[in-house]
Amino acid sequence: MPRIRPYRPGDEPELASVCLRTAASGADATGMLDDDELWANLFVLPYVTHDPELAFVAEADDGRVAGYIVATADTGGFEEWFRSGWWPRFAGRWPEPVHGLSEQDRLLRYAYGRGSESIPYAAEYPAHLHIDLLPELQRQGWGRRLTAALTEALREAGVPGLHLIARAENVGAVAFYERLGFLELGRDPSMVAFGMEL
């Protein structure tokens, strides 16, 4: 039987693998970028470094990490740390693109822009999350269990609200957040924002 447990140091390679294998709106993104490792260094590894107490994993029957939820309780503080404390270590590996139009260029522009402007929704919903599950654990309640573990930890920490941004094309994820009780805060053609009071 799979189980939910807190993140622990040493999980990083498996977290990175899950991130990569779900990064294309829930599908495998292997080979989509010039460097597959970029995904995890944007969307999972900074969170377990900065806020390890807000990271939980779903273990498969064989002990593999097959899903995770990661978060920060203070989006503004996290984004400033990402900009000044996390991302500079990768500048030599992934220089800021100037004119590129590839998916990797888009992600790198996002990375270099983090922490440079105010975050919508962060005042009312200061926490934000990322969640990913491999197909073997999808549609079995594990996403709901991971979210419950996180929201309990955030409530215990006195955090008043949680938000997230989903790609509009990822209709399964959008429906999942709606089922969990997240409220839609706004949308554009590419993204949908959700929030939950805690």
GROMACS .gro file of C-alpha atoms in nm:
model
  198
    1MET     CA    1   0.000   0.000   0.000
    2PRO     CA    2   0.143   0.343  -0.089
    3ARG     CA    3   0.186   0.589   0.195
    4ILE     CA    4   0.240   0.958   0.263
    5ARG     CA    5   0.545   1.063   0.463
    6PRO     CA    6   0.744   1.382   0.522
    7TYR     CA    7   1.027   1.465   0.283
    8ARG     CA    8   1.368   1.361   0.406
    9PRO     CA    9   1.718   1.450   0.278
   10GLY     CA   10   1.822   1.203   0.011
   11ASP     CA   11   1.484   1.216  -0.167
   12GLU     CA   12   1.608   1.477  -0.413
   13PRO     CA   13   1.697   1.249  -0.709
   14GLU     CA   14   1.356   1.080  -0.695
   15LEU     CA   15   1.177   1.413  -0.654
   16ALA     CA   16   1.362   1.543  -0.960
   17SER     CA   17   1.260   1.234  -1.155
   18VAL     CA   18   0.892   1.275  -1.065
   19CYS     CA   19   0.910   1.643  -1.156
   20LEU     CA   20   1.057   1.565  -1.498
   21ARG     CA   21   0.814   1.283  -1.569
   22THR     CA   22   0.512   1.507  -1.498
   23ALA     CA   23   0.635   1.849  -1.614
   24ALA     CA   24   0.455   1.855  -1.951
   25SER     CA   25   0.115   1.940  -1.799
   26GLY     CA   26   0.116   1.605  -1.621
   27ALA     CA   27   0.296   1.411  -1.894
   28ASP     CA   28   0.662   1.314  -1.930
   29ALA     CA   29   0.880   1.611  -2.028
   30THR     CA   30   1.198   1.408  -2.088
   31GLY     CA   31   1.385   1.563  -2.380
   32MET     CA   32   1.157   1.867  -2.406
   33LEU     CA   33   1.441   2.096  -2.292
   34ASP     CA   34   1.809   2.104  -2.376
   35ASP     CA   35   1.874   2.017  -2.010
   36ASP     CA   36   1.615   1.804  -1.829
   37GLU     CA   37   1.750   1.906  -1.488
   38LEU     CA   38   1.613   2.257  -1.523
   39TRP     CA   39   1.261   2.147  -1.428
   40ALA     CA   40   1.350   2.025  -1.081
   41ASN     CA   41   1.574   2.322  -1.006
   42LEU     CA   42   1.277   2.551  -1.067
   43PHE     CA   43   0.980   2.361  -0.930
   44VAL     CA   44   1.080   2.118  -0.654
   45LEU     CA   45   1.439   2.135  -0.526
   46PRO     CA   46   1.426   2.500  -0.413
   47TYR     CA   47   1.122   2.421  -0.200
   48VAL     CA   48   1.272   2.126  -0.014
   49THR     CA   49   1.582   2.338   0.044
   50HIS     CA   50   1.398   2.644   0.175
   51ASP     CA   51   1.093   2.485   0.342
   52PRO     CA   52   1.164   2.116   0.404
   53GLU     CA   53   0.896   2.099   0.674
   54LEU     CA   54   0.633   2.176   0.407
   55ALA     CA   55   0.732   1.891   0.174
   56PHE     CA   56   0.560   1.552   0.170
   57VAL     CA   57   0.606   1.254  -0.057
   58ALA     CA   58   0.387   0.967  -0.171
   59GLU     CA   59   0.580   0.641  -0.162
   60ALA     CA   60   0.481   0.354  -0.390
   61ASP     CA   61   0.453  -0.003  -0.260
   62ASP     CA   62   0.821  -0.063  -0.335
   63GLY     CA   63   0.939   0.247  -0.147
   64ARG     CA   64   0.998   0.465  -0.454
   65VAL     CA   65   0.890   0.828  -0.442
   66ALA     CA   66   0.599   0.842  -0.687
   67GLY     CA   67   0.462   1.182  -0.598
   68TYR     CA   68   0.515   1.489  -0.384
   69ILE     CA   69   0.375   1.817  -0.265
   70VAL     CA   70   0.608   2.106  -0.184
   71ALA     CA   71   0.528   2.455  -0.066
   72THR     CA   72   0.642   2.771   0.100
   73ALA     CA   73   0.449   2.953   0.371
   74ASP     CA   74   0.574   3.297   0.261
   75THR     CA   75   0.569   3.345  -0.115
   76GLY     CA   76   0.725   3.691  -0.106
   77GLY     CA   77   1.014   3.584   0.112
   78PHE     CA   78   1.065   3.267  -0.089
   79GLU     CA   79   1.079   3.451  -0.421
   80GLU     CA   80   1.337   3.696  -0.284
   81TRP     CA   81   1.545   3.402  -0.159
   82PHE     CA   82   1.509   3.225  -0.495
   83ARG     CA   83   1.639   3.536  -0.674
   84SER     CA   84   1.931   3.610  -0.440
   85GLY     CA   85   2.013   3.278  -0.272
   86TRP     CA   86   1.910   2.994  -0.500
   87TRP     CA   87   1.922   3.092  -0.864
   88PRO     CA   88   2.265   3.268  -0.879
   89ARG     CA   89   2.439   2.932  -0.836
   90PHE     CA   90   2.299   2.827  -1.176
   91ALA     CA   91   2.381   3.141  -1.377
   92GLY     CA   92   2.691   2.984  -1.531
   93ARG     CA   93   2.508   2.669  -1.628
   94TRP     CA   94   2.194   2.840  -1.759
   95PRO     CA   95   2.267   3.197  -1.874
   96GLU     CA   96   1.976   3.434  -1.916
   97PRO     CA   97   1.844   3.405  -2.274
   98VAL     CA   98   1.820   3.717  -2.486
   99HIS     CA   99   1.605   3.633  -2.786
  100GLY     CA  100   1.538   3.261  -2.765
  101LEU     CA  101   1.186   3.128  -2.818
  102SER     CA  102   1.226   2.769  -2.700
  103GLU     CA  103   1.052   2.622  -2.397
  104GLN     CA  104   1.383   2.626  -2.212
  105ASP     CA  105   1.427   2.995  -2.295
  106ARG     CA  106   1.077   3.065  -2.161
  107LEU     CA  107   1.151   2.883  -1.836
  108LEU     CA  108   1.484   3.061  -1.795
  109ARG     CA  109   1.321   3.401  -1.842
  110TYR     CA  110   1.074   3.299  -1.572
  111ALA     CA  111   1.361   3.195  -1.342
  112TYR     CA  112   1.554   3.518  -1.391
  113GLY     CA  113   1.239   3.723  -1.332
  114ARG     CA  114   1.141   3.561  -1.004
  115GLY     CA  115   1.152   3.790  -0.703
  116SER     CA  116   1.162   4.106  -0.913
  117GLU     CA  117   0.798   4.213  -0.877
  118SER     CA  118   0.504   4.176  -0.642
  119ILE     CA  119   0.326   3.841  -0.638
  120PRO     CA  120  -0.047   3.844  -0.716
  121TYR     CA  121  -0.260   3.679  -0.446
  122ALA     CA  122   0.029   3.651  -0.197
  123ALA     CA  123  -0.113   3.906   0.047
  124GLU     CA  124  -0.434   3.710   0.111
  125TYR     CA  125  -0.293   3.366   0.027
  126PRO     CA  126   0.075   3.385   0.132
  127ALA     CA  127   0.160   3.016   0.083
  128HIS     CA  128   0.190   2.850  -0.257
  129LEU     CA  129   0.243   2.490  -0.364
  130HIS     CA  130   0.355   2.252  -0.638
  131ILE     CA  131   0.221   1.897  -0.654
  132ASP     CA  132   0.302   1.612  -0.892
  133LEU     CA  133   0.207   1.245  -0.903
  134LEU     CA  134   0.322   0.975  -1.140
  135PRO     CA  135   0.036   0.812  -1.335
  136GLU     CA  136   0.051   0.500  -1.117
  137LEU     CA  137  -0.080   0.702  -0.820
  138GLN     CA  138  -0.318   0.934  -1.001
  139ARG     CA  139  -0.697   0.920  -0.954
  140GLN     CA  140  -0.664   0.716  -0.635
  141GLY     CA  141  -0.689   0.991  -0.374
  142TRP     CA  142  -0.316   1.041  -0.322
  143GLY     CA  143  -0.322   1.399  -0.444
  144ARG     CA  144  -0.599   1.473  -0.195
  145ARG     CA  145  -0.398   1.307   0.084
  146LEU     CA  146  -0.084   1.502  -0.001
  147THR     CA  147  -0.280   1.828  -0.006
  148ALA     CA  148  -0.438   1.743   0.330
  149ALA     CA  149  -0.095   1.681   0.484
  150LEU     CA  150   0.027   2.017   0.357
  151THR     CA  151  -0.278   2.219   0.459
  152GLU     CA  152  -0.262   2.068   0.809
  153ALA     CA  153   0.103   2.175   0.839
  154LEU     CA  154   0.021   2.525   0.713
  155ARG     CA  155  -0.270   2.562   0.955
  156GLU     CA  156  -0.048   2.453   1.244
  157ALA     CA  157   0.198   2.723   1.137
  158GLY     CA  158  -0.079   2.985   1.137
  159VAL     CA  159  -0.071   3.050   0.762
  160PRO     CA  160  -0.404   3.207   0.654
  161GLY     CA  161  -0.418   3.107   0.288
  162LEU     CA  162  -0.267   2.901   0.007
  163HIS     CA  163  -0.257   2.966  -0.367
  164LEU     CA  164  -0.127   2.801  -0.682
  165ILE     CA  165  -0.106   2.861  -1.054
  166ALA     CA  166  -0.205   2.586  -1.299
  167ARG     CA  167  -0.163   2.574  -1.673
  168ALA     CA  168  -0.503   2.619  -1.836
  169GLU     CA  169  -0.425   2.338  -2.081
  170ASN     CA  170  -0.386   2.094  -1.791
  171VAL     CA  171  -0.759   2.037  -1.757
  172GLY     CA  172  -0.714   1.742  -1.523
  173ALA     CA  173  -0.521   1.954  -1.274
  174VAL     CA  174  -0.772   2.239  -1.299
  175ALA     CA  175  -1.057   1.998  -1.224
  176PHE     CA  176  -0.859   1.845  -0.936
  177TYR     CA  177  -0.809   2.180  -0.761
  178GLU     CA  178  -1.176   2.265  -0.805
  179ARG     CA  179  -1.273   1.932  -0.646
  180LEU     CA  180  -1.046   2.004  -0.350
  181GLY     CA  181  -1.230   2.327  -0.280
  182PHE     CA  182  -0.983   2.578  -0.422
  183LEU     CA  183  -1.153   2.892  -0.554
  184GLU     CA  184  -1.059   3.036  -0.891
  185LEU     CA  185  -0.889   3.372  -0.839
  186GLY     CA  186  -0.822   3.465  -1.201
  187ARG     CA  187  -0.721   3.330  -1.537
  188ASP     CA  188  -0.571   3.418  -1.871
  189PRO     CA  189  -0.546   3.204  -2.184
  190SER     CA  190  -0.250   3.010  -2.045
  191MET     CA  191  -0.287   3.006  -1.664
  192VAL     CA  192  -0.551   2.965  -1.393
  193ALA     CA  193  -0.492   3.091  -1.037
  194PHE     CA  194  -0.656   2.919  -0.739
  195GLY     CA  195  -0.672   3.006  -0.371
  196MET     CA  196  -0.787   2.843  -0.048
  197GLU     CA  197  -0.842   3.007   0.290
  198LEU     CA  198  -0.693   2.802   0.572
   0.00000   0.00000   0.00000
